[in-house]
Amino acid sequence: MSKAPKVMSLQPRPWGFLGSFNAMASPCELLMAVDDEHTARQMLTIAYDEAKRIEHKFSRFIEGNIVWQLNHAQGETTPIDAETAHLLQFSQQCFQLSESAFDISACPLMALWRFDGNHRVPLQTDIDAALLKVGFDRIALTDKTVCMPAGMSVDFGGIGKEYAVDRTAQILTNRWPNQSVLVNFGGDIACPVTKSDGWQVGIENPHKLDNAAALLTIRQGALATSGTTRRYIEVDGKRYGHIINPQTGYSVEQAPLSVTVLAPNCVMAGMLATMSMLKGADAEDFLQQQGVDFKVFR
C-alpha cells in the first residue's frame, strides 16, 4: 500500500478501509465499505479537507475568520455569506425552541468557567456582569448581515462538529451514492447510505471512561452525544458540569452525565442531545416527547 500523508492514516479492514485524522480538537474517523484503496483515499481526503475547512472558517480561536470578525465587530454590522447565515439562523431556531437555554452567545459565561483543573467557581459579580453580554435575541440577523452589541460574542462549538459531519456525509454520498460510509468526528456520527448489516458503534460508559457501555448497530442515520463526563469540576463536594445555563450563569442542575441521541442527521441529533442536557432532571421526558431513540446516563 502506498504511504499516506502524515496527517491522515488509511488502514485496510475486513469490511473495507478505516481512515483517521485529527480536526476540531477531536479524533476523526471515516469507515468506508469499499474494496478499492484509491476510492478510499479519495474519500478520506475529501473528509479531511471539509473538516479542516469548517474548522478554519467557524472556530472562534482562529484569528481573522468570520467568527473572529463577528466577535470583534464592537457593535458594527458585519456582512456574512450564505453558509454563515444558515448556521446563525439554525442557532436562532435552537435558541427559540429551547426557550433561551441553547444560546451560542454564552461565550462570556464559558470564559468564566474553567474546566482545566482550576477547581474554582466564578464570583457572582463576574457572572452577573457576563450575563449582561449574553442573549441571542439581542443579535440583529438578516440573510446577509449580523449586528451584535459590543462585548457580545458567539461560539459555534455546540453545532459546528455536527454540521461538519453532515456536510462531509452529504459530499461523499453525492459523489458515491451507492457506497456506505460512516463519518465519525469525535463521537458525532452520520451514516448516510444504508449498510445492510450495519456499523457497530460503542457508547462510552461515563462511570468507567474509555469503556463502551452499550453497542449500537447503525444501518442509516446519525448519532450525537452531549455530556459532562470529561469536563467538570468539583468544589466543596458539589459537581459543576460544563453545560452552562445561560439564564443563570451556572451549571445545569441535575443534568445527566451523558445523553446520546439517534436522529436522521447529526445536527438534529446534537441539538436534541444538548437540549436534553439543558433540561436537567427532565432530560428523559423531553427526549421521549421528541420521538427519537436515545440513551441517558446519570
C-alpha positions as semicolon CSV with decimal commas, in nm:
position;residue;x (nm);y (nm);z (nm)
1;M;0,000;0,000;0,000
2;S;0,130;0,346;-0,081
3;K;0,228;0,565;0,211
4;A;-0,044;0,801;0,338
5;P;0,034;1,163;0,430
6;K;0,130;1,202;0,796
7;V;-0,183;1,400;0,875
8;M;-0,403;1,111;0,761
9;S;-0,393;0,738;0,821
10;L;-0,554;0,476;0,596
11;Q;-0,573;0,114;0,705
12;P;-0,738;-0,191;0,544
13;R;-1,010;-0,370;0,737
14;P;-1,214;-0,685;0,662
15;W;-1,511;-0,466;0,568
16;G;-1,312;-0,204;0,371
17;F;-1,091;0,079;0,495
18;L;-1,053;0,287;0,810
19;G;-0,929;0,643;0,765
20;S;-0,832;0,871;1,052
21;F;-0,704;1,224;1,122
22;N;-0,745;1,499;1,380
23;A;-0,963;1,808;1,336
24;M;-1,175;2,036;1,554
25;A;-0,977;1,923;1,861
26;S;-1,114;1,571;1,808
27;P;-1,005;1,235;1,666
28;C;-1,189;1,186;1,337
29;E;-1,260;0,859;1,158
30;L;-1,404;0,754;0,826
31;L;-1,524;0,393;0,792
32;M;-1,558;0,300;0,425
33;A;-1,718;-0,020;0,297
34;V;-1,518;-0,010;-0,027
35;D;-1,269;-0,257;-0,172
36;D;-1,066;-0,006;-0,372
37;E;-0,782;0,177;-0,195
38;H;-0,780;0,462;-0,446
39;T;-1,151;0,534;-0,376
40;A;-1,093;0,507;-0,001
41;R;-0,807;0,758;-0,020
42;Q;-1,021;0,998;-0,224
43;M;-1,300;0,972;0,035
44;L;-1,059;1,030;0,323
45;T;-0,904;1,335;0,155
46;I;-1,248;1,487;0,096
47;A;-1,345;1,427;0,461
48;Y;-1,020;1,579;0,587
49;D;-1,050;1,885;0,361
50;E;-1,410;1,953;0,459
51;A;-1,347;1,910;0,832
52;K;-1,050;2,147;0,814
53;R;-1,243;2,398;0,600
54;I;-1,524;2,420;0,854
55;E;-1,281;2,436;1,146
56;H;-1,084;2,721;0,992
57;K;-1,398;2,910;0,898
58;F;-1,602;2,871;1,216
59;S;-1,364;2,815;1,508
60;R;-1,365;3,116;1,737
61;F;-1,000;3,050;1,817
62;I;-0,873;3,129;1,465
63;E;-0,786;3,494;1,416
64;G;-0,936;3,671;1,117
65;N;-1,213;3,423;1,026
66;I;-1,582;3,516;1,019
67;V;-1,644;3,427;1,384
68;W;-1,343;3,635;1,490
69;Q;-1,479;3,924;1,281
70;L;-1,822;3,896;1,445
71;N;-1,674;3,880;1,794
72;H;-1,454;4,184;1,734
73;A;-1,705;4,399;1,545
74;Q;-1,771;4,617;1,854
75;G;-2,132;4,685;1,763
76;E;-2,073;4,737;1,391
77;T;-2,266;4,544;1,125
78;T;-2,073;4,254;0,968
79;P;-2,151;4,111;0,621
80;I;-2,188;3,731;0,610
81;D;-2,213;3,466;0,341
82;A;-2,499;3,218;0,293
83;E;-2,333;2,936;0,490
84;T;-2,270;3,158;0,794
85;A;-2,627;3,289;0,772
86;H;-2,755;2,929;0,764
87;L;-2,565;2,836;1,082
88;L;-2,674;3,154;1,261
89;Q;-3,037;3,101;1,161
90;F;-3,022;2,743;1,288
91;S;-2,868;2,870;1,613
92;Q;-3,154;3,119;1,638
93;Q;-3,406;2,835;1,599
94;C;-3,228;2,638;1,873
95;F;-3,241;2,943;2,099
96;Q;-3,614;2,984;2,040
97;L;-3,705;2,613;2,063
98;S;-3,507;2,572;2,385
99;E;-3,671;2,880;2,544
100;S;-3,335;3,063;2,551
101;A;-3,139;2,771;2,703
102;F;-2,941;2,679;2,387
103;D;-2,751;3,002;2,324
104;I;-2,434;3,032;2,115
105;S;-2,379;3,380;2,262
106;A;-2,297;3,234;2,607
107;C;-1,920;3,281;2,546
108;P;-1,870;3,537;2,829
109;L;-2,005;3,280;3,075
110;M;-1,795;2,998;2,932
111;A;-1,486;3,218;2,969
112;L;-1,550;3,235;3,344
113;W;-1,592;2,861;3,396
114;R;-1,258;2,688;3,354
115;F;-1,252;2,309;3,335
116;D;-0,874;2,282;3,325
117;G;-0,803;2,168;3,680
118;N;-0,864;2,515;3,825
119;H;-1,149;2,396;4,052
120;R;-1,282;2,745;4,117
121;V;-1,641;2,870;4,099
122;P;-1,663;3,218;3,940
123;L;-1,759;3,514;4,157
124;Q;-2,127;3,609;4,145
125;T;-2,033;3,965;4,045
126;D;-1,842;3,829;3,744
127;I;-2,135;3,604;3,647
128;D;-2,377;3,897;3,672
129;A;-2,153;4,110;3,450
130;A;-2,121;3,830;3,193
131;L;-2,498;3,771;3,183
132;L;-2,540;4,128;3,056
133;K;-2,347;4,025;2,741
134;V;-2,549;3,708;2,670
135;G;-2,873;3,661;2,474
136;F;-2,920;3,566;2,110
137;D;-3,237;3,777;2,099
138;R;-3,014;4,086;2,115
139;I;-2,845;3,993;1,784
140;A;-2,983;4,157;1,468
141;L;-2,964;3,893;1,195
142;T;-3,053;3,907;0,826
143;D;-2,964;3,679;0,534
144;K;-2,657;3,891;0,463
145;T;-2,560;4,078;0,780
146;V;-2,514;4,040;1,157
147;C;-2,503;4,311;1,420
148;M;-2,424;4,227;1,782
149;P;-2,394;4,469;2,074
150;A;-2,034;4,549;2,166
151;G;-1,893;4,295;2,408
152;M;-2,108;4,006;2,284
153;S;-1,952;3,702;2,120
154;V;-2,067;3,375;1,962
155;D;-1,924;3,024;1,952
156;F;-2,040;2,754;1,707
157;G;-1,880;2,482;1,921
158;G;-2,221;2,339;2,012
159;I;-2,318;2,267;1,650
160;G;-2,001;2,302;1,439
161;K;-1,875;1,945;1,463
162;E;-2,220;1,802;1,390
163;Y;-2,252;2,034;1,091
164;A;-1,911;1,917;0,964
165;V;-2,023;1,553;0,995
166;D;-2,341;1,615;0,795
167;R;-2,163;1,820;0,529
168;T;-1,893;1,554;0,485
169;A;-2,151;1,275;0,467
170;Q;-2,350;1,471;0,209
171;I;-2,048;1,537;-0,014
172;L;-1,942;1,171;-0,005
173;T;-2,296;1,049;-0,076
174;N;-2,338;1,286;-0,369
175;R;-2,019;1,151;-0,527
176;W;-2,056;0,783;-0,429
177;P;-2,432;0,731;-0,383
178;N;-2,405;0,352;-0,352
179;Q;-2,106;0,327;-0,118
180;S;-2,172;0,301;0,256
181;V;-1,951;0,515;0,478
182;L;-1,967;0,613;0,843
183;V;-1,838;0,959;0,934
184;N;-1,725;0,985;1,297
185;F;-1,587;1,320;1,418
186;G;-1,520;1,293;1,789
187;G;-1,820;1,070;1,856
188;D;-2,062;1,266;1,638
189;I;-2,163;1,023;1,365
190;A;-2,351;1,003;1,036
191;C;-2,418;0,706;0,810
192;P;-2,596;0,847;0,501
193;V;-2,613;0,531;0,286
194;T;-2,777;0,219;0,427
195;K;-2,542;-0,066;0,520
196;S;-2,746;-0,387;0,535
197;D;-2,556;-0,541;0,827
198;G;-2,497;-0,203;0,991
199;W;-2,199;-0,037;1,158
200;Q;-2,121;-0,123;1,521
201;V;-2,088;0,190;1,736
202;G;-1,990;0,190;2,103
203;I;-2,128;0,443;2,354
204;E;-1,880;0,539;2,625
205;N;-1,964;0,448;2,983
206;P;-1,941;0,773;3,186
207;H;-1,888;0,569;3,502
208;K;-1,588;0,388;3,353
209;L;-1,420;0,603;3,090
210;D;-1,276;0,450;2,774
211;N;-1,511;0,154;2,806
212;A;-1,820;0,102;2,591
213;A;-2,137;0,071;2,800
214;A;-2,358;-0,009;2,502
215;L;-2,312;-0,120;2,143
216;L;-2,547;0,022;1,881
217;T;-2,596;-0,100;1,526
218;I;-2,646;0,187;1,283
219;R;-2,767;0,099;0,935
220;Q;-2,853;0,456;0,835
221;G;-2,893;0,786;1,021
222;A;-2,690;0,984;1,271
223;L;-2,587;0,990;1,633
224;A;-2,454;1,259;1,868
225;T;-2,358;1,265;2,233
226;S;-2,357;1,551;2,480
227;G;-2,229;1,520;2,834
228;T;-2,016;1,637;3,124
229;T;-1,824;1,311;3,169
230;R;-1,482;1,460;3,096
231;R;-1,538;1,832;3,153
232;Y;-1,643;1,921;3,504
233;I;-1,508;2,049;3,836
234;E;-1,588;1,959;4,194
235;V;-1,585;2,233;4,459
236;D;-1,681;2,170;4,823
237;G;-1,831;1,834;4,730
238;K;-2,051;1,975;4,450
239;R;-2,007;1,879;4,086
240;Y;-2,027;2,152;3,820
241;G;-2,051;2,023;3,462
242;H;-1,955;2,226;3,154
243;I;-2,316;2,256;3,030
244;I;-2,395;2,609;3,149
245;N;-2,746;2,753;3,181
246;P;-2,714;3,090;3,001
247;Q;-3,001;3,233;3,205
248;T;-2,842;3,170;3,546
249;G;-2,473;3,151;3,459
250;Y;-2,430;2,825;3,648
251;S;-2,412;2,458;3,552
252;V;-2,746;2,296;3,473
253;E;-2,887;2,136;3,788
254;Q;-2,946;1,758;3,783
255;A;-2,812;1,724;3,429
256;P;-2,735;1,369;3,307
257;L;-2,371;1,262;3,282
258;S;-2,426;1,200;2,912
259;V;-2,701;1,180;2,651
260;T;-2,676;1,003;2,316
261;V;-2,945;1,063;2,054
262;L;-3,018;0,887;1,723
263;A;-3,175;1,110;1,456
264;P;-3,196;1,144;1,076
265;N;-2,895;1,381;1,068
266;C;-2,615;1,472;1,305
267;V;-2,711;1,837;1,357
268;M;-3,056;1,733;1,476
269;A;-2,911;1,460;1,699
270;G;-2,665;1,708;1,853
271;M;-2,930;1,974;1,904
272;L;-3,161;1,730;2,083
273;A;-2,878;1,586;2,294
274;T;-2,770;1,930;2,411
275;M;-3,126;2,049;2,467
276;S;-3,200;1,743;2,678
277;M;-2,888;1,812;2,890
278;L;-3,019;2,164;2,945
279;K;-3,348;2,017;3,070
280;G;-3,166;1,867;3,370
281;A;-3,392;1,631;3,561
282;D;-3,645;1,638;3,275
283;A;-3,399;1,517;3,007
284;E;-3,564;1,178;2,954
285;D;-3,916;1,324;2,939
286;F;-3,804;1,579;2,681
287;L;-3,646;1,315;2,455
288;Q;-3,948;1,086;2,480
289;Q;-4,164;1,374;2,356
290;Q;-3,934;1,413;2,053
291;G;-3,993;1,052;1,945
292;V;-3,626;0,966;1,897
293;D;-3,412;0,677;2,019
294;F;-3,176;0,778;2,298
295;K;-2,953;0,659;2,580
296;V;-2,916;0,861;2,902
297;F;-2,656;0,802;3,173
298;R;-2,689;0,953;3,519
